[in-house]
Coordinates of N, CA, C and O in Angstrom, one line a residue:
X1 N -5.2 4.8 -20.0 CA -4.5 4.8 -18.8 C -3.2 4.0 -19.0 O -3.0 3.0 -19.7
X2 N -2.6 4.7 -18.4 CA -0.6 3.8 -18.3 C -0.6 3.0 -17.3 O -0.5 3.7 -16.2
X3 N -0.8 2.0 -17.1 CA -0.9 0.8 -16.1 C 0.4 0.3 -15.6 O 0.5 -0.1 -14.4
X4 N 1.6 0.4 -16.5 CA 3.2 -0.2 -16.2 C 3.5 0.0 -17.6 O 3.1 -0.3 -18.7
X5 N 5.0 0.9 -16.8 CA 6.1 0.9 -17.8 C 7.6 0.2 -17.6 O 8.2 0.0 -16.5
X6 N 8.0 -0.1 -18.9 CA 8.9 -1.3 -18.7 C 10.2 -0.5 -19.5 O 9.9 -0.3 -20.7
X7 N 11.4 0.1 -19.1 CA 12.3 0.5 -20.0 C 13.5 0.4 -19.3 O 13.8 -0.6 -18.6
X8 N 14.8 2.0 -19.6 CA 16.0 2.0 -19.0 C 16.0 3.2 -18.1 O 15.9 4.3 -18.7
X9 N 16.2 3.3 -16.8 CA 16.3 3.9 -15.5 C 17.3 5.0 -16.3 O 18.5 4.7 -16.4
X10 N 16.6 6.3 -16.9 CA 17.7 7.4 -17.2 C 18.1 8.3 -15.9 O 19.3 8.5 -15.7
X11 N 17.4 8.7 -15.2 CA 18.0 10.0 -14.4 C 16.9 9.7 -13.0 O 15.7 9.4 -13.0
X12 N 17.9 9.7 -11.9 CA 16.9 9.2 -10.3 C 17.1 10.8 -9.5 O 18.2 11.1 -9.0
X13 N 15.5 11.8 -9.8 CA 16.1 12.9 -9.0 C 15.1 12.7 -7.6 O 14.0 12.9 -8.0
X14 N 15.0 12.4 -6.3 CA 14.0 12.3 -5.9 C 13.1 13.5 -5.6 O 13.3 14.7 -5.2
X15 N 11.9 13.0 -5.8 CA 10.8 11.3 -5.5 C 10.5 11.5 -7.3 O 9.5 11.2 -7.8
X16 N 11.6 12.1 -8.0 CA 11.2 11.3 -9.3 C 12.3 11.1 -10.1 O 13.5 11.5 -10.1
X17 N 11.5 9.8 -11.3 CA 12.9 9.9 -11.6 C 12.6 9.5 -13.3 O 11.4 9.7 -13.6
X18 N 13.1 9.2 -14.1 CA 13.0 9.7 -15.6 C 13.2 7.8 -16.6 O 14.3 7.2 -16.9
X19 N 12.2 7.6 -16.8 CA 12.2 6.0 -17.3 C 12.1 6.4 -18.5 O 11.4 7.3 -19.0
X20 N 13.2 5.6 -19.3 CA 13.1 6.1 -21.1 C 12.5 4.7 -21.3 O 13.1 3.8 -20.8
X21 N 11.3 4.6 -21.9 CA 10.3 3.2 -22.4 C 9.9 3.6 -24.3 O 9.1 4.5 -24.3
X22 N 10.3 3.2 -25.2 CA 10.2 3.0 -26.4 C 10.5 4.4 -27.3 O 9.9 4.9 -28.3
X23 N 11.9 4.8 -26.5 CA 11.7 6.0 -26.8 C 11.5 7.3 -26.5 O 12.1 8.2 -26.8
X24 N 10.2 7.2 -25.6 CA 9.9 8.2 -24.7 C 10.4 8.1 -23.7 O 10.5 7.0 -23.2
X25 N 11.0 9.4 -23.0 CA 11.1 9.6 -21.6 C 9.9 10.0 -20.8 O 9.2 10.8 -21.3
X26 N 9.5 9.5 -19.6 CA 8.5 9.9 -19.1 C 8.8 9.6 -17.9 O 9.1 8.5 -17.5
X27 N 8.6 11.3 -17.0 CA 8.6 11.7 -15.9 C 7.8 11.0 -14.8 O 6.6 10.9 -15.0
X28 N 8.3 10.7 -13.7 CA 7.6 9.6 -12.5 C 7.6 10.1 -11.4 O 8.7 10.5 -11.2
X29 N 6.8 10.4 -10.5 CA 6.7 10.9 -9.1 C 6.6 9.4 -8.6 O 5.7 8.8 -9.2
X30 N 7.5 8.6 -7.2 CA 7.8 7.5 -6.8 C 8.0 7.9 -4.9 O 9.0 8.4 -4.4
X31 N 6.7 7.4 -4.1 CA 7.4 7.1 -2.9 C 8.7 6.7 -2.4 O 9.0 5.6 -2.7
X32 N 9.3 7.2 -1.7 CA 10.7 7.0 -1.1 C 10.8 5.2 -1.3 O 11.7 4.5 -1.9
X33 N 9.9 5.1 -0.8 CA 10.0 3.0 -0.3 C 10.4 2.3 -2.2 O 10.9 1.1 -2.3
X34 N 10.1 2.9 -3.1 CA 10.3 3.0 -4.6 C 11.8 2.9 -4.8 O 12.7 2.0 -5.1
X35 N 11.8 4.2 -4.4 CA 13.0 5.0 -4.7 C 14.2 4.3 -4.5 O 15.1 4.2 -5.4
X36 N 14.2 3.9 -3.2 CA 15.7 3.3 -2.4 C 15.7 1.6 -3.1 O 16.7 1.0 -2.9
X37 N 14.6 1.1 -3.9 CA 14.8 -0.1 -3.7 C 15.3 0.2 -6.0 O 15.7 -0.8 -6.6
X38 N 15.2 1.3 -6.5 CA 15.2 1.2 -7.5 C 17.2 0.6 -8.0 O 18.2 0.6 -7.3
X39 N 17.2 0.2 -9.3 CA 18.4 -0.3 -9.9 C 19.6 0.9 -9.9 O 19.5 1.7 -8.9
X40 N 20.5 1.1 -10.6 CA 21.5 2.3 -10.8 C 21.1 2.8 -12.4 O 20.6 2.3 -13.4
X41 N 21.4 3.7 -12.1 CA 20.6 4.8 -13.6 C 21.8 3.7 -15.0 O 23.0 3.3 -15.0
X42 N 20.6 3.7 -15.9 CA 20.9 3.1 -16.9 C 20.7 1.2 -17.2 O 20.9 0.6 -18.3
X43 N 20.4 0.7 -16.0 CA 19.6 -0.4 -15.9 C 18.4 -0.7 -16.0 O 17.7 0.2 -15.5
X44 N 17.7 -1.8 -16.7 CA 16.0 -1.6 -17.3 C 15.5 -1.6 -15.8 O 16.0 -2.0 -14.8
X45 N 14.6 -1.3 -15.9 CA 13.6 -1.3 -14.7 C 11.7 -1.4 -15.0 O 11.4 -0.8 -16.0
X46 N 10.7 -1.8 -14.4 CA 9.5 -1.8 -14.4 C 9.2 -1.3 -13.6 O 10.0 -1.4 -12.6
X47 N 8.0 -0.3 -13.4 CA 7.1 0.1 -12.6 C 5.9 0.3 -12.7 O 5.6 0.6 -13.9
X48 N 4.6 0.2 -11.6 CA 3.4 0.0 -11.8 C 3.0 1.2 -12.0 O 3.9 2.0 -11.6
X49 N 2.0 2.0 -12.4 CA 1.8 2.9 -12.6 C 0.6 4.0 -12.3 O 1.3 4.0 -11.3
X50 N 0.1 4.5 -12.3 CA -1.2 5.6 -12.1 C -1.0 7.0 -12.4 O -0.4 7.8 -11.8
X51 N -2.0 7.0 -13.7 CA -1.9 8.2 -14.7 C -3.0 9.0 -14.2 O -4.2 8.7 -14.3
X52 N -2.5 10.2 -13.3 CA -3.4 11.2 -12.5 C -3.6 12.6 -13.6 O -2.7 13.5 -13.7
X53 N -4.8 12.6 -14.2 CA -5.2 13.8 -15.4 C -6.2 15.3 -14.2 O -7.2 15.5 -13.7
X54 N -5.0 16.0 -14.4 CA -5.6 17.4 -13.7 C -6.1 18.8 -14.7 O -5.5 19.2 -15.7
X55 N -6.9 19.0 -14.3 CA -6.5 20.6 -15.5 C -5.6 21.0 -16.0 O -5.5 21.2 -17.2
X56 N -4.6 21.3 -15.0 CA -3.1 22.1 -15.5 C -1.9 21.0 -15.7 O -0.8 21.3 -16.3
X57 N -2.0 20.0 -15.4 CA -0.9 18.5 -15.9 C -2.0 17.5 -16.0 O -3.2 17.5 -16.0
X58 N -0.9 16.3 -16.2 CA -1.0 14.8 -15.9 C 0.1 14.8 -15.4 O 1.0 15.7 -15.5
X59 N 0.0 13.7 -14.9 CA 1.3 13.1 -13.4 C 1.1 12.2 -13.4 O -0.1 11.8 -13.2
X60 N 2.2 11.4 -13.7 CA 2.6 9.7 -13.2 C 3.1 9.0 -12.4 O 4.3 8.6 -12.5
X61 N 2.3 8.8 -11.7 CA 3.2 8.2 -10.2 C 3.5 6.6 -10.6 O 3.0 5.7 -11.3
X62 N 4.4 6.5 -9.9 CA 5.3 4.9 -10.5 C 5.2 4.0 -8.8 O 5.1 4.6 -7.7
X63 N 5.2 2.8 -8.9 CA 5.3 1.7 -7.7 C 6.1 0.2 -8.3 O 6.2 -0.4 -9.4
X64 N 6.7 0.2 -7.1 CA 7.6 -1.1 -7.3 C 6.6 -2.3 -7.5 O 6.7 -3.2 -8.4
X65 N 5.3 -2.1 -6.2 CA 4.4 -3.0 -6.5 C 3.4 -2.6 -6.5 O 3.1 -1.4 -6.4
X66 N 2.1 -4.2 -6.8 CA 0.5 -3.4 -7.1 C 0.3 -3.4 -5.8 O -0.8 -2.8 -5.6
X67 N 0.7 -3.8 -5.0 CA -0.3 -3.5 -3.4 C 0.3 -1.8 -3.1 O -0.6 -1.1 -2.6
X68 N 1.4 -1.3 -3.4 CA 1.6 -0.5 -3.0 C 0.7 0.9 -4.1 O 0.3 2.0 -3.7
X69 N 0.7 0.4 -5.3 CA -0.4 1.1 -5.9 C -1.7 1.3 -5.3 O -2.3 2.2 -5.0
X70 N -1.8 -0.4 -5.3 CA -3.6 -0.2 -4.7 C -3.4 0.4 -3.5 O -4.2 1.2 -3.2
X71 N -2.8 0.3 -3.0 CA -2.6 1.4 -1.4 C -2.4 3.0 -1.7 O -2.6 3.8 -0.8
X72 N -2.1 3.5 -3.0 CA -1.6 4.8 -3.1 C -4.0 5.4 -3.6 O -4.8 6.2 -3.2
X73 N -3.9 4.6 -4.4 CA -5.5 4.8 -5.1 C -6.7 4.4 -4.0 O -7.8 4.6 -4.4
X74 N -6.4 3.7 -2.5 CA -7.1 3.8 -1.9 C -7.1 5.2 -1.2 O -8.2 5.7 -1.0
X75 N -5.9 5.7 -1.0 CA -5.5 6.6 0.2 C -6.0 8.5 -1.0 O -6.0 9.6 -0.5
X76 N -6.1 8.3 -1.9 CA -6.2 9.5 -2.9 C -7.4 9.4 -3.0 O -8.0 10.4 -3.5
X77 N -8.1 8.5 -2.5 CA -10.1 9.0 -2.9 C -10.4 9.0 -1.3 O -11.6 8.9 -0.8
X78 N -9.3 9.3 -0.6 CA -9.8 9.9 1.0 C -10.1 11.2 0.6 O -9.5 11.8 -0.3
X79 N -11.1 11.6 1.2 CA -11.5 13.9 1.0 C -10.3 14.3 1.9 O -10.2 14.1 3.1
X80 N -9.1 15.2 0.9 CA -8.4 15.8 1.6 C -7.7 15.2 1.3 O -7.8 15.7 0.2
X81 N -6.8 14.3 1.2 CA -5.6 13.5 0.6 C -5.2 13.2 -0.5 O -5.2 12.1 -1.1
X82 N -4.7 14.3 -0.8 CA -4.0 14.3 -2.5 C -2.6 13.1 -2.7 O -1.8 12.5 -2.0
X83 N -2.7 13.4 -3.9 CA -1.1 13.0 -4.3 C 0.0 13.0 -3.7 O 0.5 11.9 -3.6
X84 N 0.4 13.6 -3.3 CA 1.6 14.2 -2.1 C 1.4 13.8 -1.2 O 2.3 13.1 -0.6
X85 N 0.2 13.9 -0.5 CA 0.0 13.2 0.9 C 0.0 11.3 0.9 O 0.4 10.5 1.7
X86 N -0.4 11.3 -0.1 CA -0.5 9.8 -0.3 C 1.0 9.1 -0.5 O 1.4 7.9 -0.3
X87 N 1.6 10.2 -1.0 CA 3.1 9.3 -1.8 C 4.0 9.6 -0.1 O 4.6 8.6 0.4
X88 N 4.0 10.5 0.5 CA 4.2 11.0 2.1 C 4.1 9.7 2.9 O 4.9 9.1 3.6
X89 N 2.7 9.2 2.8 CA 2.6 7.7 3.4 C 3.1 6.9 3.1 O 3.5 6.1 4.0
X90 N 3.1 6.7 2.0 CA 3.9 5.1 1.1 C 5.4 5.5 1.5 O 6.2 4.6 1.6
X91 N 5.9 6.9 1.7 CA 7.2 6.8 1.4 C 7.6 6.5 3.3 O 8.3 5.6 3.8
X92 N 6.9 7.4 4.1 CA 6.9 6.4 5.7 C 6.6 5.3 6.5 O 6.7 5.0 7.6
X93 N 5.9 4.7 5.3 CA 5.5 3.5 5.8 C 4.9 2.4 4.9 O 3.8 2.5 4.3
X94 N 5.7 1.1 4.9 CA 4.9 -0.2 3.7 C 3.8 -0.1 3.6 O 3.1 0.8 4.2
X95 N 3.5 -1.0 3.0 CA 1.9 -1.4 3.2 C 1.6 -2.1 3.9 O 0.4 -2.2 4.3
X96 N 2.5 -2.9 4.4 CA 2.5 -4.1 5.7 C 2.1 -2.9 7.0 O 1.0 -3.0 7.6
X97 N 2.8 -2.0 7.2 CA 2.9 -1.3 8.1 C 1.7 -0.3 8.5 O 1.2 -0.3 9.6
X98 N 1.2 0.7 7.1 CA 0.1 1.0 7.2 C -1.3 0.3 7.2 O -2.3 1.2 7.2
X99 N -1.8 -1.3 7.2 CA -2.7 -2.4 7.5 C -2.3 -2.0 8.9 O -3.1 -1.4 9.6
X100 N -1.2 -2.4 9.1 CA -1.3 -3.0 10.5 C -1.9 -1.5 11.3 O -3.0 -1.5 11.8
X101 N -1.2 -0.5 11.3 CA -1.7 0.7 12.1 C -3.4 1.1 11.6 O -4.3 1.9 12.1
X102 N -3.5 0.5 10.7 CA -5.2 0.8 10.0 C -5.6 -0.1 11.4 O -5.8 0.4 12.4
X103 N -5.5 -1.3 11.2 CA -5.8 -2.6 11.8 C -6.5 -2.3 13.3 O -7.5 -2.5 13.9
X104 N -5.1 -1.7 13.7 CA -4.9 -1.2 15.5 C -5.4 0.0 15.8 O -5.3 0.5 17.0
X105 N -6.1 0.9 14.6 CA -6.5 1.8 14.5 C -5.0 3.3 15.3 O -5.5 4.2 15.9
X106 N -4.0 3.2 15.3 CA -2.6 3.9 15.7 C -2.7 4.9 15.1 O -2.5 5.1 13.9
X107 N -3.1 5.7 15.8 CA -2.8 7.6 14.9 C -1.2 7.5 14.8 O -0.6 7.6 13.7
X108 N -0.6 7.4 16.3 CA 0.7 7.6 16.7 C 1.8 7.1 15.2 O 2.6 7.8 14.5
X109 N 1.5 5.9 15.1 CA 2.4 5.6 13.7 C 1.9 6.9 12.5 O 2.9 7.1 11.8
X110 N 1.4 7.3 12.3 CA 0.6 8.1 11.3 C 1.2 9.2 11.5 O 1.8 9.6 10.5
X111 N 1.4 9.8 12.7 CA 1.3 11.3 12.6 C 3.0 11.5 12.5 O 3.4 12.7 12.3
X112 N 3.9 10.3 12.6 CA 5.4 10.1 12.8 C 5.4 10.4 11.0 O 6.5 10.7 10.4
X113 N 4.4 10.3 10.4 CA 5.5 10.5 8.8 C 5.4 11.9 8.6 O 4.2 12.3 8.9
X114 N 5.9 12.7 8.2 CA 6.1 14.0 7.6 C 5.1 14.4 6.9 O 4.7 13.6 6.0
X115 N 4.4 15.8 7.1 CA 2.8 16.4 6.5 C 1.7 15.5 7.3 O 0.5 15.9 7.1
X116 N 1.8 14.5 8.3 CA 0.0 14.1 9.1 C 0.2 14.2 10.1 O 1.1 13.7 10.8
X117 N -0.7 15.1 10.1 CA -1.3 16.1 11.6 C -2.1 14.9 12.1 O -2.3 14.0 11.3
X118 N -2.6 14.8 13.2 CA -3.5 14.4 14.3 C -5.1 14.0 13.4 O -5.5 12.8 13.3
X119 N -6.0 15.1 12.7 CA -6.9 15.1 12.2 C -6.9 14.4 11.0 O -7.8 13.7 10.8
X120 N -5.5 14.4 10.1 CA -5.3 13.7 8.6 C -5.2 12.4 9.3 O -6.0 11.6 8.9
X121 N -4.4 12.0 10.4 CA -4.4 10.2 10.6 C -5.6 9.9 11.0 O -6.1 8.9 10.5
X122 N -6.5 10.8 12.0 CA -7.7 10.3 12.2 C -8.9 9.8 10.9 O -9.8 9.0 10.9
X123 N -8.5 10.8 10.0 CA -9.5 10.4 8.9 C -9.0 9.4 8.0 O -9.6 8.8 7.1
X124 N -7.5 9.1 8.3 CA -7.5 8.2 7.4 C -7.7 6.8 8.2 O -8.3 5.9 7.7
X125 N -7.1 6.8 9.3 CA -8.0 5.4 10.1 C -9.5 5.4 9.3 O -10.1 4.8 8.4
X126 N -9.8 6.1 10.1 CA -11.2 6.1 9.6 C -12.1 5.2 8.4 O -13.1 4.5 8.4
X127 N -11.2 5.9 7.0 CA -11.2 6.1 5.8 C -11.1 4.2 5.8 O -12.1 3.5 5.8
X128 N -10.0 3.9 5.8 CA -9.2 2.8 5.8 C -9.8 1.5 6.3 O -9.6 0.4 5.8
X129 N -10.6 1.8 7.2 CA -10.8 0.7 8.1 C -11.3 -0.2 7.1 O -11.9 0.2 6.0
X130 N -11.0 -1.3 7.3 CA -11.4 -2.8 6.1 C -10.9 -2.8 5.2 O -10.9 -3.8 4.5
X131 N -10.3 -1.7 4.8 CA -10.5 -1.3 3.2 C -8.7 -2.1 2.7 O -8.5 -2.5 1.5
X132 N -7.9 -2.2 3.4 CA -6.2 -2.7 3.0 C -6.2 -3.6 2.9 O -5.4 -4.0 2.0
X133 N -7.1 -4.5 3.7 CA -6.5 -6.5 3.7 C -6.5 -6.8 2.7 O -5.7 -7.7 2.6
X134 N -7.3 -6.6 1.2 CA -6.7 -6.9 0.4 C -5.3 -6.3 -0.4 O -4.6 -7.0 -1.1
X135 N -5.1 -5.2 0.0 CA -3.4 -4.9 -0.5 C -2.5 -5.4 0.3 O -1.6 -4.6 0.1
X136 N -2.0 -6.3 1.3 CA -1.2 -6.7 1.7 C -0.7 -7.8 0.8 O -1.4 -8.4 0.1
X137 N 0.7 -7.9 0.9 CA 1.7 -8.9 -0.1 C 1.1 -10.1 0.2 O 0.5 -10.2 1.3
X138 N 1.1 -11.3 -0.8 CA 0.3 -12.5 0.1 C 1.7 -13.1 0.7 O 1.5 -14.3 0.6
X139 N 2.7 -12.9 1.2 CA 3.4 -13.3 2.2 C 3.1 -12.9 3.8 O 3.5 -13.4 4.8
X140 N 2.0 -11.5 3.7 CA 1.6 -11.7 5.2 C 0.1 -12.5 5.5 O -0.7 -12.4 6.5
X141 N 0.0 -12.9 4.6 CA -1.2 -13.6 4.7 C -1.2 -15.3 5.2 O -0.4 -16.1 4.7
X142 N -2.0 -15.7 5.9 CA -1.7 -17.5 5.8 C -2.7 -17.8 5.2 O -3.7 -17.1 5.0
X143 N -2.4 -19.0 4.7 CA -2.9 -19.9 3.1 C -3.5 -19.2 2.4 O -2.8 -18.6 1.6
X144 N -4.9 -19.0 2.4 CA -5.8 -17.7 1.4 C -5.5 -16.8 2.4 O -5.9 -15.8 1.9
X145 N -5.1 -16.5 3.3 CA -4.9 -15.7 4.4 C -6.1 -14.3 4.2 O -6.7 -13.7 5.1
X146 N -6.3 -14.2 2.9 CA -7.8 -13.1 3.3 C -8.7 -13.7 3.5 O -9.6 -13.2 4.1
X147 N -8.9 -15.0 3.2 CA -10.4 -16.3 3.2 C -10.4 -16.5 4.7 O -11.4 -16.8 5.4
X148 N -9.1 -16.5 5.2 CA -9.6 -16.8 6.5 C -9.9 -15.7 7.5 O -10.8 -15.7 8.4
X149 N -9.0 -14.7 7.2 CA -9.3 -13.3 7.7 C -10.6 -13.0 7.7 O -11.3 -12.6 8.7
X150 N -11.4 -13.0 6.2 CA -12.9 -12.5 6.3 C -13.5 -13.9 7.1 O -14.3 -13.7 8.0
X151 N -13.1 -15.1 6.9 CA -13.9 -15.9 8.1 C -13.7 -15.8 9.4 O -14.4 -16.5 10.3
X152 N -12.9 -15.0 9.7 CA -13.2 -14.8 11.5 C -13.5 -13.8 11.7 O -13.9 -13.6 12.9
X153 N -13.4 -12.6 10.6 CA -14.5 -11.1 10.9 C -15.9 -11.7 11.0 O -16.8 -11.5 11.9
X154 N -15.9 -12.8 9.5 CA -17.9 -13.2 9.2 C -18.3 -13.7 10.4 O -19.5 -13.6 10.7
X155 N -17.4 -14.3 11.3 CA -18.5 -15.2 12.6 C -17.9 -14.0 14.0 O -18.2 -14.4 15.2
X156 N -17.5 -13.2 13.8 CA -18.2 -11.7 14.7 C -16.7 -11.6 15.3 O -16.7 -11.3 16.5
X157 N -15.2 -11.9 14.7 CA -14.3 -11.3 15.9 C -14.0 -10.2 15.0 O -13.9 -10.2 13.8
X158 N -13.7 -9.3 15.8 CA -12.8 -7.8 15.1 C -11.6 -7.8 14.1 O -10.6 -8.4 14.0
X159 N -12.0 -7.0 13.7 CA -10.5 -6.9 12.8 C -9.2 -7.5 13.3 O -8.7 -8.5 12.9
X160 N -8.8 -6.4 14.1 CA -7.6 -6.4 15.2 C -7.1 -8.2 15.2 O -6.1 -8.7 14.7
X161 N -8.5 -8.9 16.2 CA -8.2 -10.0 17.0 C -8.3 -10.7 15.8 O -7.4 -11.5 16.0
X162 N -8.7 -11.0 14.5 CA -8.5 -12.3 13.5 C -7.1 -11.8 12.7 O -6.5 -12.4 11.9
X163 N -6.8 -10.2 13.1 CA -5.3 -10.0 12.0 C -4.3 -10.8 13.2 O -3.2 -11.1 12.7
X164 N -4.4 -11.1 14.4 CA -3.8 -11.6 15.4 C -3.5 -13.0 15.0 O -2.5 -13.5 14.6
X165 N -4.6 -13.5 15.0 CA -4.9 -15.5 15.0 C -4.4 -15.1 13.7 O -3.5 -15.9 13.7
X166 N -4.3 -14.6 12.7 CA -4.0 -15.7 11.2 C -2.4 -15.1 10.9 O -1.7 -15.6 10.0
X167 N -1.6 -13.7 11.8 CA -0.5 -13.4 11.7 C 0.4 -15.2 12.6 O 1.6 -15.4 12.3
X168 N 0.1 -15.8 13.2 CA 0.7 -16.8 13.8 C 0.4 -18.0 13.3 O 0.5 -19.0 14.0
X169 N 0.1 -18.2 12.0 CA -0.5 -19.0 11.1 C 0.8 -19.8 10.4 O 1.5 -19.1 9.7
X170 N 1.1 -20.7 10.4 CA 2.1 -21.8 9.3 C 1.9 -21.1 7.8 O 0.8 -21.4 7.3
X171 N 2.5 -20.3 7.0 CA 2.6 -20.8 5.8 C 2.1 -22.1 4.7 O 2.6 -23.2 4.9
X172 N 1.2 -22.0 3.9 CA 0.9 -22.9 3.2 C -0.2 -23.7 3.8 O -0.2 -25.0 3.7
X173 N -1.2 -22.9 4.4 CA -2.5 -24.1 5.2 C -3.5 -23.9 4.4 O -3.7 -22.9 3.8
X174 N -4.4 -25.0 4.4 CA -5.6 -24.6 3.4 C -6.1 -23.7 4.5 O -5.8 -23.4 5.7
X175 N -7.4 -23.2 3.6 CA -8.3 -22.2 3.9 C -9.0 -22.6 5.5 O -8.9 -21.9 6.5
X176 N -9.7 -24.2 5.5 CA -10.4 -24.6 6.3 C -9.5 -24.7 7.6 O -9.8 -24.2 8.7
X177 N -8.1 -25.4 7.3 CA -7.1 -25.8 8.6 C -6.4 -24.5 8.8 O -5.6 -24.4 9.7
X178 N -6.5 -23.4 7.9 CA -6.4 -22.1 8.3 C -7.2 -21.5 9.6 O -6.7 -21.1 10.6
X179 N -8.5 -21.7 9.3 CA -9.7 -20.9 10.2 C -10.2 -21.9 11.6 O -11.0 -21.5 12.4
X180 N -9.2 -23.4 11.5 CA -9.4 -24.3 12.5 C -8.2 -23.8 13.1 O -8.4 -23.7 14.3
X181 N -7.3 -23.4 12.8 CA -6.3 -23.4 13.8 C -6.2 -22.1 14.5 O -5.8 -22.0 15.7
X182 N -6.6 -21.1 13.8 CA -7.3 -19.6 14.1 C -8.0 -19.4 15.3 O -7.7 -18.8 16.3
X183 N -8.8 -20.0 15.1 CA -10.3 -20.5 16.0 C -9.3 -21.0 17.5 O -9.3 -20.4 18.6
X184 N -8.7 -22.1 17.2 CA -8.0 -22.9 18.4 C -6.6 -21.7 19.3 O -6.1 -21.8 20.4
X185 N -6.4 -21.0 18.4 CA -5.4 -19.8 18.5 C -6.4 -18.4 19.3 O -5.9 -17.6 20.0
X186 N -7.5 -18.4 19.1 CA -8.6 -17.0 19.6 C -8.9 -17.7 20.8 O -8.6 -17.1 21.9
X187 N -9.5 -19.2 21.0 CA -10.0 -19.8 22.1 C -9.0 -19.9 23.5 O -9.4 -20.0 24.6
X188 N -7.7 -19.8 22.9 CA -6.9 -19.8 23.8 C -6.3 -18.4 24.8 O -5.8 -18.2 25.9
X189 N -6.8 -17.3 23.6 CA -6.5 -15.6 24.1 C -7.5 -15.3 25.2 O -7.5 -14.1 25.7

């Protein structure tokens, strides 16, 4: 498997674009959100990677980051959500953005990106539910921000209501004064 390649940004056609790494050139299919944030052709660049083996190809899809990978390989083992549809999402929406619409359970954000019908957002809510909090950047997280997140699902509040209490969280809290101030933040809702 190609996990990340590291070389010089030859040719940006979108959603792909042509990384020369030791020599080889090798062709990349890249979400929009990739795309816009990439260097000017002929500058080195890294990207993360996922080597998709079909019958008739292989295909390399490239990411700026691993959350946005682990977000592309959650959303491709949905039934019915190939490659294209998956890069369709990443390219309308972060990963900050699709948590949070997972979170709120929001078809409406869903059905706004190009190719998801009504039925595809429903199944991917669906699909999704729990399954992101760990792909978010740890900048939307407070302190372990998933330690405390699973501690206010483990003592019975919803998803929704503990992504609420630990989004209003101080940066840099331990775990414990994470889930105390949480707690004192739900008590008050």
């Amino acid at each position: 498997m190609i996990g990340r390649l590291s070389g010089k940004l030859v040719a940006k056609n979108p959603p792909q674009v042509l990384l020369e790494a030791a020599g080889v050139g090798y062709e990349i299919d890249v979400p929009m959100s990739t795309f816009f944030n990439l260097p000017a052709t002929g500058d080195p660049v890294t990207l993360h990677t996922h080597l998709m083996v079909r019958e008739d190809a292989h295909v390399l899809y490239g990411f700026a980051t691993l959350e946005e990978r682990a977000a592309f390989r959650k959303l491709i083992r949905i039934s019915g959500v190939g490659a294209r549809t998956a890069l369709a999402v990443l390219s309308g929406l972060s990963v900050a953005e699709l948590a949070q619409a997972v979170t709120l359970q929001d078809s409406a954000r869903l059905v706004k990106v190009p190719g998801i019908g009504k039925k595809t957002a429903e199944r991917l809510l669906l699909e999704l539910k729990g399954k992101l909090v760990d792909t978010l950047p740890a900048d939307t997280k407070a302190g372990s921000g998933n330690d405390v997140l699973n501690a206010l699902v483990g003592l019975g509040y919803s998803e929704k209501e503990a992504l609420a209490a630990v989004k209003g969280l101080p940066h840099g809290l331990a775990v414990t004064e994470g889930i105390r101030a949480a707690l004192k933040a739900l008590a008050k809702s």
